[in-house]
mmCIF file of C-alpha atoms in Angstrom:
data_model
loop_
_atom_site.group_PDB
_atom_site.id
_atom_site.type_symbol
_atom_site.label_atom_id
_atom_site.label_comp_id
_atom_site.label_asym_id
_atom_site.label_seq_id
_atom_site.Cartn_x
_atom_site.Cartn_y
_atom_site.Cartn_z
ATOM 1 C CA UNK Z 31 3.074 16.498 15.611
ATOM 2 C CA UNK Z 32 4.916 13.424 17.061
ATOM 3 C CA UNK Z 33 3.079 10.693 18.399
ATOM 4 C CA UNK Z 34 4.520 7.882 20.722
ATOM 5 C CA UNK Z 35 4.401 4.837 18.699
ATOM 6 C CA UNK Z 36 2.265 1.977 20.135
ATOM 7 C CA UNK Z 37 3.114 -0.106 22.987
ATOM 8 C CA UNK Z 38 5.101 -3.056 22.503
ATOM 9 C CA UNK Z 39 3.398 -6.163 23.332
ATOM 10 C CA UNK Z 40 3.838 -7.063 26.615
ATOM 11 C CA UNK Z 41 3.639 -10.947 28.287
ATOM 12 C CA UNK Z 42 2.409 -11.528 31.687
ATOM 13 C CA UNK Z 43 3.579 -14.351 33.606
ATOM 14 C CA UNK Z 44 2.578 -17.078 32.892
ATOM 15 C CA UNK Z 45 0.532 -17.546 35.902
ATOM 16 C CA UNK Z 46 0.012 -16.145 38.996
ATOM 17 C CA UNK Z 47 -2.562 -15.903 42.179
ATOM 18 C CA UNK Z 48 -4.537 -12.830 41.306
ATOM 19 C CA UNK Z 49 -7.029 -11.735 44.797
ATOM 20 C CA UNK Z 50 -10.168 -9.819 43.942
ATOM 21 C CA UNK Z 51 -11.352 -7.795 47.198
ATOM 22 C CA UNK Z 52 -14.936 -7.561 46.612
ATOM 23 C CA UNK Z 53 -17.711 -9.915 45.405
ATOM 24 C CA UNK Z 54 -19.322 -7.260 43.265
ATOM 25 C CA UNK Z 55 -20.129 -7.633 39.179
ATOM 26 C CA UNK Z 56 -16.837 -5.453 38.618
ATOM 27 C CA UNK Z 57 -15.072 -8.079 40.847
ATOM 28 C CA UNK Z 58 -16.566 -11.663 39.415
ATOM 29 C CA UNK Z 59 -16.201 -9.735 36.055
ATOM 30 C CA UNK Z 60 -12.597 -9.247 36.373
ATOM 31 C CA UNK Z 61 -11.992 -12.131 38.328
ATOM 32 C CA UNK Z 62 -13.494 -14.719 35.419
ATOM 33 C CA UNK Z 63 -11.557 -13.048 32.337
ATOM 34 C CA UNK Z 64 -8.088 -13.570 34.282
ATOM 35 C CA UNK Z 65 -9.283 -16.792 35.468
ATOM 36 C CA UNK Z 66 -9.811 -17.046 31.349
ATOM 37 C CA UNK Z 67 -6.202 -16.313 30.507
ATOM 38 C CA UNK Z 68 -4.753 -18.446 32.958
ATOM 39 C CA UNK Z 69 -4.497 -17.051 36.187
ATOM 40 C CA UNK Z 70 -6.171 -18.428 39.405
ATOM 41 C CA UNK Z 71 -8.217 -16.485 41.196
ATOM 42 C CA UNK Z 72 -9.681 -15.973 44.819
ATOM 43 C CA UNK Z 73 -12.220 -13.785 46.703
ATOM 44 C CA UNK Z 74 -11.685 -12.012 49.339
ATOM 45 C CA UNK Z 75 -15.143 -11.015 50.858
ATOM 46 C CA UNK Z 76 -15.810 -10.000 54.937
ATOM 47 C CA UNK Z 77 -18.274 -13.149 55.297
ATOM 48 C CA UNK Z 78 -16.938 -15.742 53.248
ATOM 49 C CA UNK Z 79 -19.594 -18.228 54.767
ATOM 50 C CA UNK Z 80 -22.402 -16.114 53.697
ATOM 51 C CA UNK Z 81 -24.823 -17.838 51.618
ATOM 52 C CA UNK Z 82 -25.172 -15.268 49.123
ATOM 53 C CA UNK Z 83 -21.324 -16.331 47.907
ATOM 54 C CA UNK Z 84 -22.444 -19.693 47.037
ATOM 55 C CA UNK Z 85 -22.269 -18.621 43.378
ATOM 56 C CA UNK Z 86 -18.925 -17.173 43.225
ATOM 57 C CA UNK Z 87 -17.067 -18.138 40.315
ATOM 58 C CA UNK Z 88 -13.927 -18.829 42.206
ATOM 59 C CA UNK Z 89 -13.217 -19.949 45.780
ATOM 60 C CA UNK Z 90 -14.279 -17.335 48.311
ATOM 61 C CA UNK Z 91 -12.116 -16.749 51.117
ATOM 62 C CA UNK Z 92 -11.713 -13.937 54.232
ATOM 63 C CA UNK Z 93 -10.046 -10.947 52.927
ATOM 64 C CA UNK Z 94 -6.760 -11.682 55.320
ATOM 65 C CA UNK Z 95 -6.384 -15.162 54.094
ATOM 66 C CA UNK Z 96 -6.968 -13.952 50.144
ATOM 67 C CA UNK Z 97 -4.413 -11.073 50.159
ATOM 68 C CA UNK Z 98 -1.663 -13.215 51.974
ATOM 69 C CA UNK Z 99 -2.230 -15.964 48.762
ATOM 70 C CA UNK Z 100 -2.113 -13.667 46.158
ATOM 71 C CA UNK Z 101 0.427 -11.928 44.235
ATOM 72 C CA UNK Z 102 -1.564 -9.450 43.126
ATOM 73 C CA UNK Z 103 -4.978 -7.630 44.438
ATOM 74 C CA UNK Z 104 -7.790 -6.445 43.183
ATOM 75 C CA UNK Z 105 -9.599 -3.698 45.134
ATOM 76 C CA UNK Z 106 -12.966 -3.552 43.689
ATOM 77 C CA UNK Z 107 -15.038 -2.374 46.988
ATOM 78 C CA UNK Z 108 -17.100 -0.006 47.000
ATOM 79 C CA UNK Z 109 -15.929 3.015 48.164
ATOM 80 C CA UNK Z 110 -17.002 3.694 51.053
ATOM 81 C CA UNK Z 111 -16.289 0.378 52.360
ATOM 82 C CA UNK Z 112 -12.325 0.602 51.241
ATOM 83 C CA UNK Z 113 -10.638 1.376 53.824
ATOM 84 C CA UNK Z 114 -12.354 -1.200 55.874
ATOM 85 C CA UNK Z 115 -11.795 -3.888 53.363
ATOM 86 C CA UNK Z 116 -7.491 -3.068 53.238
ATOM 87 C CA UNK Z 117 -7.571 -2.744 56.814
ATOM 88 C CA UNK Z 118 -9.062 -6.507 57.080
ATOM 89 C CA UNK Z 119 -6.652 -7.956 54.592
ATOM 90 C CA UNK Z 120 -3.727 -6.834 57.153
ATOM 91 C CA UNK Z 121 -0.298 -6.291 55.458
ATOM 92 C CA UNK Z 122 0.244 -5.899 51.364
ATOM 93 C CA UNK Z 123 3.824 -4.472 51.702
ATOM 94 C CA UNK Z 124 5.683 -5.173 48.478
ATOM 95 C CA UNK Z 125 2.289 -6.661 46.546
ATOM 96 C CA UNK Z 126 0.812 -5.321 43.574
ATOM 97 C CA UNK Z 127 -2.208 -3.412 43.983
ATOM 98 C CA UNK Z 128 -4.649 -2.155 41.289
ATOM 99 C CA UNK Z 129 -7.031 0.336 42.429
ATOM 100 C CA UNK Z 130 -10.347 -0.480 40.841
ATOM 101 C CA UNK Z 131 -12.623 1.978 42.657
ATOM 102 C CA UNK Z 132 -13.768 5.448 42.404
ATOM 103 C CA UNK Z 133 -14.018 7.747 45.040
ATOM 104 C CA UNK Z 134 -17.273 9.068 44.361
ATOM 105 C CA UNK Z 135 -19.616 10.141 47.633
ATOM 106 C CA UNK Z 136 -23.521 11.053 47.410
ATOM 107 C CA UNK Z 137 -24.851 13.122 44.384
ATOM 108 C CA UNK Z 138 -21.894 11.755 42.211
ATOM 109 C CA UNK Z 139 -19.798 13.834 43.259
ATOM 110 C CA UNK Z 140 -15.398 13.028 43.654
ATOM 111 C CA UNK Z 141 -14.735 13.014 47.440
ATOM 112 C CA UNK Z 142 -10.845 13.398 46.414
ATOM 113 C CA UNK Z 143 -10.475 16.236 44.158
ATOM 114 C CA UNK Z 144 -7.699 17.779 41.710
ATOM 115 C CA UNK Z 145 -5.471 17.921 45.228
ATOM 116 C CA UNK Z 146 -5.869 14.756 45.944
ATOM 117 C CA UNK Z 147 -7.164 11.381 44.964
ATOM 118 C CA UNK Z 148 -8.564 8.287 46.029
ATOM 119 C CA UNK Z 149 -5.611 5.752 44.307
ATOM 120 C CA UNK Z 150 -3.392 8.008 46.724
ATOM 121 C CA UNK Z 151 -5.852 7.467 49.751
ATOM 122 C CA UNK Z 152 -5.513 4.032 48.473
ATOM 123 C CA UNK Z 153 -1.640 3.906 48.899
ATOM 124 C CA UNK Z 154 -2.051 5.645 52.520
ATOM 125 C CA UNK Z 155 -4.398 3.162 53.890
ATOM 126 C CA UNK Z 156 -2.028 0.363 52.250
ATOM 127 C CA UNK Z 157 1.906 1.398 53.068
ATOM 128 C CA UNK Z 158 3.947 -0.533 51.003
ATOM 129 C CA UNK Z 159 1.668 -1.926 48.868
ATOM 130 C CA UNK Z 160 2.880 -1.106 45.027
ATOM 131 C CA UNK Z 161 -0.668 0.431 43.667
ATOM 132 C CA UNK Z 162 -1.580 0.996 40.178
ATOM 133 C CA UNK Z 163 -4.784 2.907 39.603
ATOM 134 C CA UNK Z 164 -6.714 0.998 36.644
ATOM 135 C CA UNK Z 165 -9.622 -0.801 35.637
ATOM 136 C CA UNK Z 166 -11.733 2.153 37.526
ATOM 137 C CA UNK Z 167 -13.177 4.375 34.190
ATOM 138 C CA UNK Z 168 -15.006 1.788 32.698
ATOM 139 C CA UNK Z 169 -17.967 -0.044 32.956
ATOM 140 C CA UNK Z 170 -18.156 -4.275 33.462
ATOM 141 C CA UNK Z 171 -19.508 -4.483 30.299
ATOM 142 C CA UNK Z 172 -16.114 -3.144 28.367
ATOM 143 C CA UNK Z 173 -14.536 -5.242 31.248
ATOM 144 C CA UNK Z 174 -16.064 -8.164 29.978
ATOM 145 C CA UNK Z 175 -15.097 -7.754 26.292
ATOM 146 C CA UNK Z 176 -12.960 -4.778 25.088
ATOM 147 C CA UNK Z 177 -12.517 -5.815 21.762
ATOM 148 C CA UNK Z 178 -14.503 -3.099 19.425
ATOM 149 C CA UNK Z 179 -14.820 -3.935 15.742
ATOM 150 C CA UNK Z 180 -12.875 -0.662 15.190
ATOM 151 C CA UNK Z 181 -10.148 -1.477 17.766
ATOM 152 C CA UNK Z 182 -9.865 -2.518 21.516
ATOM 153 C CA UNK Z 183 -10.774 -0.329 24.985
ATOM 154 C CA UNK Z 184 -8.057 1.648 25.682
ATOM 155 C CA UNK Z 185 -7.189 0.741 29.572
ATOM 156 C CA UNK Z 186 -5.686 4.144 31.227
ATOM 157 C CA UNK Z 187 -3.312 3.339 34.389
ATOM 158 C CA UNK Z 188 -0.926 5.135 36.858
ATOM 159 C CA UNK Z 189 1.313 4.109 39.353
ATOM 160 C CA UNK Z 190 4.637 4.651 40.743
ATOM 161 C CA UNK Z 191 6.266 1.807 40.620
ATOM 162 C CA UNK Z 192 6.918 0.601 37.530
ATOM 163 C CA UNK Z 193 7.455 -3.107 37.297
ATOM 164 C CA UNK Z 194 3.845 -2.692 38.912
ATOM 165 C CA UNK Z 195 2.950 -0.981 36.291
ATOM 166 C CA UNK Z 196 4.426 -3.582 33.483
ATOM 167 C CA UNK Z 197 2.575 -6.539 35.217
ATOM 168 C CA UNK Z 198 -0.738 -4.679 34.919
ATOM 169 C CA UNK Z 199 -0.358 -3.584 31.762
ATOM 170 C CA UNK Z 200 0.493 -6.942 30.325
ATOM 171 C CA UNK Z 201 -2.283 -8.560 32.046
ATOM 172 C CA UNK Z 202 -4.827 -5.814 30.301
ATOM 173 C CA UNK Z 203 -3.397 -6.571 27.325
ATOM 174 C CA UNK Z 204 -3.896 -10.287 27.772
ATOM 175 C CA UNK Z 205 -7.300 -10.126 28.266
ATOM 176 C CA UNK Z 206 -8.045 -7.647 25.736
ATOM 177 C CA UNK Z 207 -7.350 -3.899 26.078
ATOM 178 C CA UNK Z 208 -4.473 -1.505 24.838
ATOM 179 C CA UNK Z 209 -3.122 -0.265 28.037
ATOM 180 C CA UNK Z 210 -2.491 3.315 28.035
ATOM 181 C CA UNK Z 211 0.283 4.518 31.008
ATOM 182 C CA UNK Z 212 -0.120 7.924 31.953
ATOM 183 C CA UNK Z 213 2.400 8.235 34.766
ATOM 184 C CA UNK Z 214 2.808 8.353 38.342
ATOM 185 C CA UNK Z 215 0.048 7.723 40.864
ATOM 186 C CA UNK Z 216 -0.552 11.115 41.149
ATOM 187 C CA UNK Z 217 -2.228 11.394 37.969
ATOM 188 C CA UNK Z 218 -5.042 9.053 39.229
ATOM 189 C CA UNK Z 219 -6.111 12.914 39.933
ATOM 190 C CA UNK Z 220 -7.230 13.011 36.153
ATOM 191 C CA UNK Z 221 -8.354 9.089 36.041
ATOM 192 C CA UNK Z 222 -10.682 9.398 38.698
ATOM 193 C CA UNK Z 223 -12.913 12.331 37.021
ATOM 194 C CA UNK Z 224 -12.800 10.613 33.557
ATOM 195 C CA UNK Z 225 -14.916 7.641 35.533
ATOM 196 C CA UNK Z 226 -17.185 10.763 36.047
ATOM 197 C CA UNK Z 227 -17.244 11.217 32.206
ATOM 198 C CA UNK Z 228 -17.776 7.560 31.469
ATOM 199 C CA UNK Z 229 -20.566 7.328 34.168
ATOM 200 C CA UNK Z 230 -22.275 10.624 32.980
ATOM 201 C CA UNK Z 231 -21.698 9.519 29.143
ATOM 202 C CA UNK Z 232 -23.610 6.002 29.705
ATOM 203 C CA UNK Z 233 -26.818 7.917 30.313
ATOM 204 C CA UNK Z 234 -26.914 8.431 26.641
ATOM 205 C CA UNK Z 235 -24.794 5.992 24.538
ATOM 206 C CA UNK Z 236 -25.309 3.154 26.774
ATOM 207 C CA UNK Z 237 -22.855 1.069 28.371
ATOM 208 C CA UNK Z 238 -21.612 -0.611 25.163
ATOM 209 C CA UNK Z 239 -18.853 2.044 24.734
ATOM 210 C CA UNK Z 240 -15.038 2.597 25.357
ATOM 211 C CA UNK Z 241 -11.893 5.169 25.433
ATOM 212 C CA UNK Z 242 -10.254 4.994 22.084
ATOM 213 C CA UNK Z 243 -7.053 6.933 20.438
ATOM 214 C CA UNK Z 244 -7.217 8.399 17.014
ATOM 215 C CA UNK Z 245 -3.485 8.180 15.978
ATOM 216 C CA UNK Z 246 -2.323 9.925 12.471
#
């Protein structure tokens, strides 16, 4: 059987203004390994004068004022808060913007199914905004160091536009994964669940484990 051969290697720019919506761990996670390779980084948070952002490793600014510095966002809300959060940082037409979350409503259960998912809920409540689903099937630990001693995390991502998709794929790769495209957007209908997977899987392995390809 065929196989594709592997991605060539890919060079972000050199640096850019990367926003991550959210103060979370998956946020400050992903915010300090880009801020590692180079890029700088904000915080886009509802209260940015809120004590409990004194520790931020980054500055810390209102969502609005974070999305209109950035060249690229970060949505790393939780879910149910997402549509709030884009609707606070006003317009992202023409932006990059990588889907982080998982749609994934009481008793851990997908509240965007096989019709439907939430990266595309994602691109409705953000019109012109150039989303790539990624960085949402993992846990902050792989986030925080994807190299394995047999081989790095692969990184799955989707999207529609592809110089979108180029950008985030060469900024996984600088920071440590093997990106992995799968498509359009619309296939964030099969990323989504695999979060399920990941989730369900950590109950037994622990969190210390990745996606990986067996290639012959």
């Amino acid at each position: 059987m065929a196989v594709d051969p592997p991605a060539p290697c890919l060079l972000p720019p050199v640096s850019m203004t990367i926003a991550i919506l959210g103060a979370g761990r998956v946020g400050t996670t992903l915010g300090r390994r880009f801020a590692a390779v180079g890029h700088t980084v904000v915080y886009g948070v509802r209260s940015p004068a809120d004590p409990k952002h004194t520790d931020m490793p980054g500055p810390v600014l209102s969502l609005a004022d974070a999305a209109q510095q950035a060249e690229m966002l970060v949505l790393t809300s939780a879910w149910v808060g997402a549509e709030e959060t884009l609707r606070a940082a006003g317009s992202l037409n023409g932006k990059v913007l990588v889907d982080a979350t998982n749609p994934i409503g009481p008793g851990m259960v997908l509240t965007h199914g096989t019709t439907d998912s939430g990266a595309e809920q994602v691109a409705r409540w953000a019109p012109g905004a150039r989303v790539v689903k990624a960085f949402n099937s993992i846990g902050m630990e792989v986030m925080a160091n994807p190299v394995f001693a047999n081989g790095s995390s692969v990184l799955w991502l989707c999207g529609d536009d592809a110089a979108a998709c180029d950008t985030v794929s060469a900024l996984a790769q600088s920071i440590g994964f093997e990106p992995v495209r799968l498509g359009p957007l619309v296939r964030a209908r099969f990323l989504e669940p695999a979060a399920l997977v990941w989730i369900t899987a950590s109950a037994s392995l622990g969190r210390e484990f990745s996606w990986g390809i067996l290639r012959r």
